[in-house]
Short mmCIF file of C-alpha atoms and ligand atoms in Angstrom, two decimals:
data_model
loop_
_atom_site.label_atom_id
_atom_site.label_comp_id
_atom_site.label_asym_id
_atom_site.label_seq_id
_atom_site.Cartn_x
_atom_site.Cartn_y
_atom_site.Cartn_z
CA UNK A 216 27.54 -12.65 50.20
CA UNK A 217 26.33 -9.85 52.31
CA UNK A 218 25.81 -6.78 49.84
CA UNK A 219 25.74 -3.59 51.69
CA UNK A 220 23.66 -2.14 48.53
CA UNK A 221 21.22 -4.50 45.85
CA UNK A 222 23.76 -6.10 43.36
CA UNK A 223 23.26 -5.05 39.84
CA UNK A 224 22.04 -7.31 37.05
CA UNK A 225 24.05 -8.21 34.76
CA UNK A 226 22.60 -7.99 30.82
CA UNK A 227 22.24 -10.78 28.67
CA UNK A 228 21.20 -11.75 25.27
CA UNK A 229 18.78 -14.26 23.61
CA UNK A 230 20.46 -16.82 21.88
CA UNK A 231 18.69 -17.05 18.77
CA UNK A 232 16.78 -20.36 18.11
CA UNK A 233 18.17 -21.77 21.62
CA UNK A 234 16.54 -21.62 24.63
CA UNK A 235 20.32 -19.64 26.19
CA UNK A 236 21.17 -16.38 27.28
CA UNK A 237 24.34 -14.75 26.59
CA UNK A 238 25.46 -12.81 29.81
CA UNK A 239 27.39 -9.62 28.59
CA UNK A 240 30.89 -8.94 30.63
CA UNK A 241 32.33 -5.65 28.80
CA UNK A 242 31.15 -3.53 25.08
CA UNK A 243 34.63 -2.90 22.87
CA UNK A 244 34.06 -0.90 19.82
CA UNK A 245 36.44 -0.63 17.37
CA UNK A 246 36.71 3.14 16.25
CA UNK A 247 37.47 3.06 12.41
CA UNK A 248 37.02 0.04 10.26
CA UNK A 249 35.62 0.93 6.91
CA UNK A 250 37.75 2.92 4.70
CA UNK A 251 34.92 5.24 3.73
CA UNK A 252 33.92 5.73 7.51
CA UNK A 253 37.72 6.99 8.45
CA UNK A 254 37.43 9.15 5.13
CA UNK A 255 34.04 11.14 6.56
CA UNK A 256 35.33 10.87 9.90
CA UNK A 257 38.85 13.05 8.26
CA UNK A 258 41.24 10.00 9.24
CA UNK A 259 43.70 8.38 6.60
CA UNK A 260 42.33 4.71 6.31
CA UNK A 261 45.20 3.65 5.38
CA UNK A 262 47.57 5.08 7.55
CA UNK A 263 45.59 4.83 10.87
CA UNK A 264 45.92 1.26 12.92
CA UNK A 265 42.46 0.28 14.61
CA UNK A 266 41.84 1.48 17.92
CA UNK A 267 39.43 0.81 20.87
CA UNK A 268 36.64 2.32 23.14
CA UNK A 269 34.47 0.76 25.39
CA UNK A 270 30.88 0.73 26.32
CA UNK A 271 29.54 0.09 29.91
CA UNK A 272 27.37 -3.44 29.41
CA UNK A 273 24.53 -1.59 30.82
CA UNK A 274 24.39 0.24 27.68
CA UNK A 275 23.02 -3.08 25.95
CA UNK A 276 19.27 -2.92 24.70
CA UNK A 277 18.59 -6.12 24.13
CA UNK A 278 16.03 -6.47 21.20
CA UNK A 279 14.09 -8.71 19.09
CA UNK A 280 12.89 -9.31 15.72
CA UNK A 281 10.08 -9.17 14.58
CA UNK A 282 8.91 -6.27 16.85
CA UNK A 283 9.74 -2.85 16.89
CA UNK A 284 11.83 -1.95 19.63
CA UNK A 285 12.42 1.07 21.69
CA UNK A 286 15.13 2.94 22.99
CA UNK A 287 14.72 7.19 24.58
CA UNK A 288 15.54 10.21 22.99
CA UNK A 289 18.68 10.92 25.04
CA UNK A 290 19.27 13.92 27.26
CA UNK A 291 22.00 16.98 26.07
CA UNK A 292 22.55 15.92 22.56
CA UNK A 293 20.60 18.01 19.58
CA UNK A 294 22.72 14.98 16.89
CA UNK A 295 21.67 11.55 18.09
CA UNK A 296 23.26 9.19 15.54
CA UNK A 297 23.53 5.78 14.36
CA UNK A 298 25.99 3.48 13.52
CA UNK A 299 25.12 -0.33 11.95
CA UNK A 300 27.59 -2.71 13.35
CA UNK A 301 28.30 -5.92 12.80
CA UNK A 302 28.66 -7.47 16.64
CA UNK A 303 31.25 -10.24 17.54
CA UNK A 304 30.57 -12.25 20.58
CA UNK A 305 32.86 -13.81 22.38
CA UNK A 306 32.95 -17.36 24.24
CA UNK A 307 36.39 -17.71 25.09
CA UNK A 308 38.82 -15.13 26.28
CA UNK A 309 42.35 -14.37 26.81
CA UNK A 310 45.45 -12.34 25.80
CA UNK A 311 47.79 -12.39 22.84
CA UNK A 312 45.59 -14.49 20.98
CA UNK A 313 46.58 -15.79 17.87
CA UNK A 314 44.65 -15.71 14.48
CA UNK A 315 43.28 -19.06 15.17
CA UNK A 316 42.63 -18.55 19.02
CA UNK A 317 40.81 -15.80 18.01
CA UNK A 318 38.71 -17.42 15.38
CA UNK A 319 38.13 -20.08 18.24
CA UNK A 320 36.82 -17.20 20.65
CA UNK A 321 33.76 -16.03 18.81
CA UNK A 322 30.81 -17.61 19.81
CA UNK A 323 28.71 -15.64 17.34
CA UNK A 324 27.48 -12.87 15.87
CA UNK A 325 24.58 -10.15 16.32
CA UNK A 326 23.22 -7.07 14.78
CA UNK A 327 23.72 -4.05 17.17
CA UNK A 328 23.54 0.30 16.56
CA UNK A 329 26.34 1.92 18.30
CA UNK A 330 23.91 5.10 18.84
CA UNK A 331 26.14 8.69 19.15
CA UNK A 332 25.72 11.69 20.65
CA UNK A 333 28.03 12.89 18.42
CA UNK A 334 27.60 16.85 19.08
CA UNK A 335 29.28 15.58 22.81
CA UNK A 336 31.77 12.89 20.79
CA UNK A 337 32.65 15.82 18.55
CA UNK A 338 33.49 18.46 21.59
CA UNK A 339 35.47 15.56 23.64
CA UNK A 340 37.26 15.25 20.44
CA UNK A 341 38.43 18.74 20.11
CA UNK A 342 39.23 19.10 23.26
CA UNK A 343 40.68 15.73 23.97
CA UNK A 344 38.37 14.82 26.81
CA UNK A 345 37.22 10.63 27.40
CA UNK A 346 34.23 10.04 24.84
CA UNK A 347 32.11 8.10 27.42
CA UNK A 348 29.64 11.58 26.96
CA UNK A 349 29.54 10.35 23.49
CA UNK A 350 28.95 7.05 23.11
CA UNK A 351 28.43 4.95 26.55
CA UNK A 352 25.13 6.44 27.77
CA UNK A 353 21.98 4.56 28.56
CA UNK A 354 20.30 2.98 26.09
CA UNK A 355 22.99 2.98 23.29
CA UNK A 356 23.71 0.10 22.51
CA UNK A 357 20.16 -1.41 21.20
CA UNK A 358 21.29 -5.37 19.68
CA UNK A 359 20.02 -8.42 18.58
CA UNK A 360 19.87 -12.14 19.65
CA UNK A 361 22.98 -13.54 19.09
CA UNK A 362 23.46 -16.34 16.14
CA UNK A 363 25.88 -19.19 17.20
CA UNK A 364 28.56 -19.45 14.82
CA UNK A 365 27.80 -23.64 14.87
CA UNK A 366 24.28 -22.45 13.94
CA UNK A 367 25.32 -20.69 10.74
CA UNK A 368 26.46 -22.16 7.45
CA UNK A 369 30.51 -21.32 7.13
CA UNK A 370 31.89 -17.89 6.39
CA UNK A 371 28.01 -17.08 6.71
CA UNK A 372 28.97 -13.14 7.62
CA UNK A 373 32.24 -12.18 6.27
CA UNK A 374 30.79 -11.84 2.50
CA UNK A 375 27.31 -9.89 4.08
CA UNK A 376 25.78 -7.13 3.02
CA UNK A 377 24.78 -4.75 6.23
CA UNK A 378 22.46 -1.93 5.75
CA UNK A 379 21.29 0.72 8.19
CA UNK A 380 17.55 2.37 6.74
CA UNK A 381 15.08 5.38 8.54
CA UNK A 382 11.69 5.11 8.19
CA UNK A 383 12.26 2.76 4.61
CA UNK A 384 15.18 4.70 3.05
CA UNK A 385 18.55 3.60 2.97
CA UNK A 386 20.87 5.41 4.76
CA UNK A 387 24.29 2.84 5.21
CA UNK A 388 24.94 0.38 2.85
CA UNK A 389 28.24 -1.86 3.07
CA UNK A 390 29.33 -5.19 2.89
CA UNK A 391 31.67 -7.06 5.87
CA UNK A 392 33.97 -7.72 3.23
CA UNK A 393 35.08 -4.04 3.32
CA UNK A 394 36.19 -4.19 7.15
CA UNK A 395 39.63 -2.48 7.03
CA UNK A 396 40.54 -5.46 10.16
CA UNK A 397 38.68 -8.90 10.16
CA UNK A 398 36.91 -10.22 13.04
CA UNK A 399 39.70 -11.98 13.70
CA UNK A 400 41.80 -9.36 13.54
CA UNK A 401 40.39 -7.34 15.51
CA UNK A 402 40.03 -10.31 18.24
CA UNK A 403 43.79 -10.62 17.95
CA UNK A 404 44.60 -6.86 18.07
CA UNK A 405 42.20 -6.45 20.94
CA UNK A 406 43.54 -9.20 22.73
CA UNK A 407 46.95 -7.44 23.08
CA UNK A 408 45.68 -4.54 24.80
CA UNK A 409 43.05 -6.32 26.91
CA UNK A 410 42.83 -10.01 28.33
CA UNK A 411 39.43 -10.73 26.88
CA UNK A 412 36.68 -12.45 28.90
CA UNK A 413 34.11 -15.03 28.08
CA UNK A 414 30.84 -12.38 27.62
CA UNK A 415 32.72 -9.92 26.08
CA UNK A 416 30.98 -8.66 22.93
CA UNK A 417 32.97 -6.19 19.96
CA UNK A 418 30.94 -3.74 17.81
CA UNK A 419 33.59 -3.95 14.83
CA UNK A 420 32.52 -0.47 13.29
CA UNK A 421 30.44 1.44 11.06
CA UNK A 422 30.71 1.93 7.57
CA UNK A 423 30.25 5.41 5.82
CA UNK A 424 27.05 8.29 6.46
CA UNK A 425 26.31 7.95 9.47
CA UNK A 426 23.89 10.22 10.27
CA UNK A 427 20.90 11.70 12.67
CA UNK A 428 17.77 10.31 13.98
CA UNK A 429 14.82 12.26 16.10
CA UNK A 430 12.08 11.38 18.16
CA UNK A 431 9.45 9.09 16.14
CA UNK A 432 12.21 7.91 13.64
CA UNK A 433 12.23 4.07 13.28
CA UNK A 434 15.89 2.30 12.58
CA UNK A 435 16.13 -0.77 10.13
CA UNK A 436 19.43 -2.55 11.16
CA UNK A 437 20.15 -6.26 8.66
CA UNK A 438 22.75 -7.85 8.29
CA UNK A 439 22.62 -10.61 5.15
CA UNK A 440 22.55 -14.16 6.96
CA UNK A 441 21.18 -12.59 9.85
CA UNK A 442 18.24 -10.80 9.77
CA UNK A 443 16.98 -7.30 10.71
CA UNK A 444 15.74 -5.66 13.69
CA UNK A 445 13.55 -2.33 14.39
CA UNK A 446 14.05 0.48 16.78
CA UNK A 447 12.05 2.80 17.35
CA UNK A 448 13.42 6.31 18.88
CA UNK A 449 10.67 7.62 21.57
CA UNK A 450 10.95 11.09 23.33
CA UNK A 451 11.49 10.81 27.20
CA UNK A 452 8.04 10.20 29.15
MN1 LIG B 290 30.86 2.66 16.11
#
């Protein structure tokens, strides 16, 4: 092919223990899927079905454990946040799945922030502009190798404990248990909005106090089974 322009990279992810990469095709991120989450966020959990946003892949960060990462200070935000997520990757796509397609689909799992400029998320909001200010910026998106589901003992996530800490102290603490939608759920009710591709990774959502980082903060992401990764947030050079 004769590119008029260089063709962009496309991101990919470490498979953990396998010498594989995991090439990313789109971000989903499920907007509400922890009862306490909705609650601080002023939504009725119970009332409210799950909904959707997306990421640009170039977004990802990929990082690594045992190391502390790096992501930038971003520009026009004075509330940089975080959000722990659990995040769903899938190896099979499609549309209209059914519960066991979509337990079929995902390949594995990884340990990912879905970082906020929520200031800008919190004026689109009011004013009912796209959130891409918000959330699908450079750099916000930091996650972790992915774990093969075949690598993991059974049901090795859904039970998990997932905690977000800044500089030691605990900041989120849930378990996966308390997702309002299961993975699979959310695979299935995903899958009748979008025809899901192979690459396709979902950040299933935060659970409750979220909160703010700045520059020099380091992030402590685990998820039980999993692991934990460090990012550091550096001011632009
Ligand atoms: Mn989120």
């Amino acid at each position: 092919m004769n590119y008029i322009i260089e063709k962009s990279p496309r991101v990919s992810l470490a498979i953990k223990g396998r010498d594989q990469h995991f090439p990313v095709a789109r971000i989903y991120c499920v907007g509400r899927n922890y009862a306490e989450h909705s609650r601080e966020m002023g939504d009725d959990p119970d009332r409210d079905p799950p909904f959707f946003f997306c990421k640009d892949a170039s977004c990802v960060v990929p990082v690594f454990f045992d190391e502390v990462n790096t992501i930038t200070y971003p520009s026009m935000t004075s509330q940089f946040e975080y959000e722990v997520e659990l995040v769903v990757a899938l190896g099979k796509g499609g549309a209209n799945l059914t519960m066991e397609q979509a337990n079929d689909a995902v390949l594995g799992y990884a340990i990912g922030l879905d970082m906020t400029r929520r200031d800008l998320q919190s004026q689109a909001k009011k004013k009912g502009r796209p959130w891409e200010i918000g959330k699908s910026f450079s750099q916000s998106a930091p996650i972790s190798p992915i774990f093969l589901k075949q690598d993991l003992p059974d049901d090795a996530v859904s039970r998990s404990q997932i905690v977000l800490k800044v500089n030691g102290e605990v900041k989120q603490s849930s378990y996966i248990a308390n997702l309002t939608w299961s993975i699979e759920e959310v695979v299935c009710k995903l899958s009748e909005a979008f025809e899901l591709r192979p690459g396709d990774l979902i950040m299933t959502g935060t659970p409750e106090n979220v909160g703010p980082v700045v520059t020099g903060d380091v992030m402590e992401a685990s998820i039980e089974g999993l692991g934990k990764i460090s990012v550091q947030v550096v001011s632009p050079s």
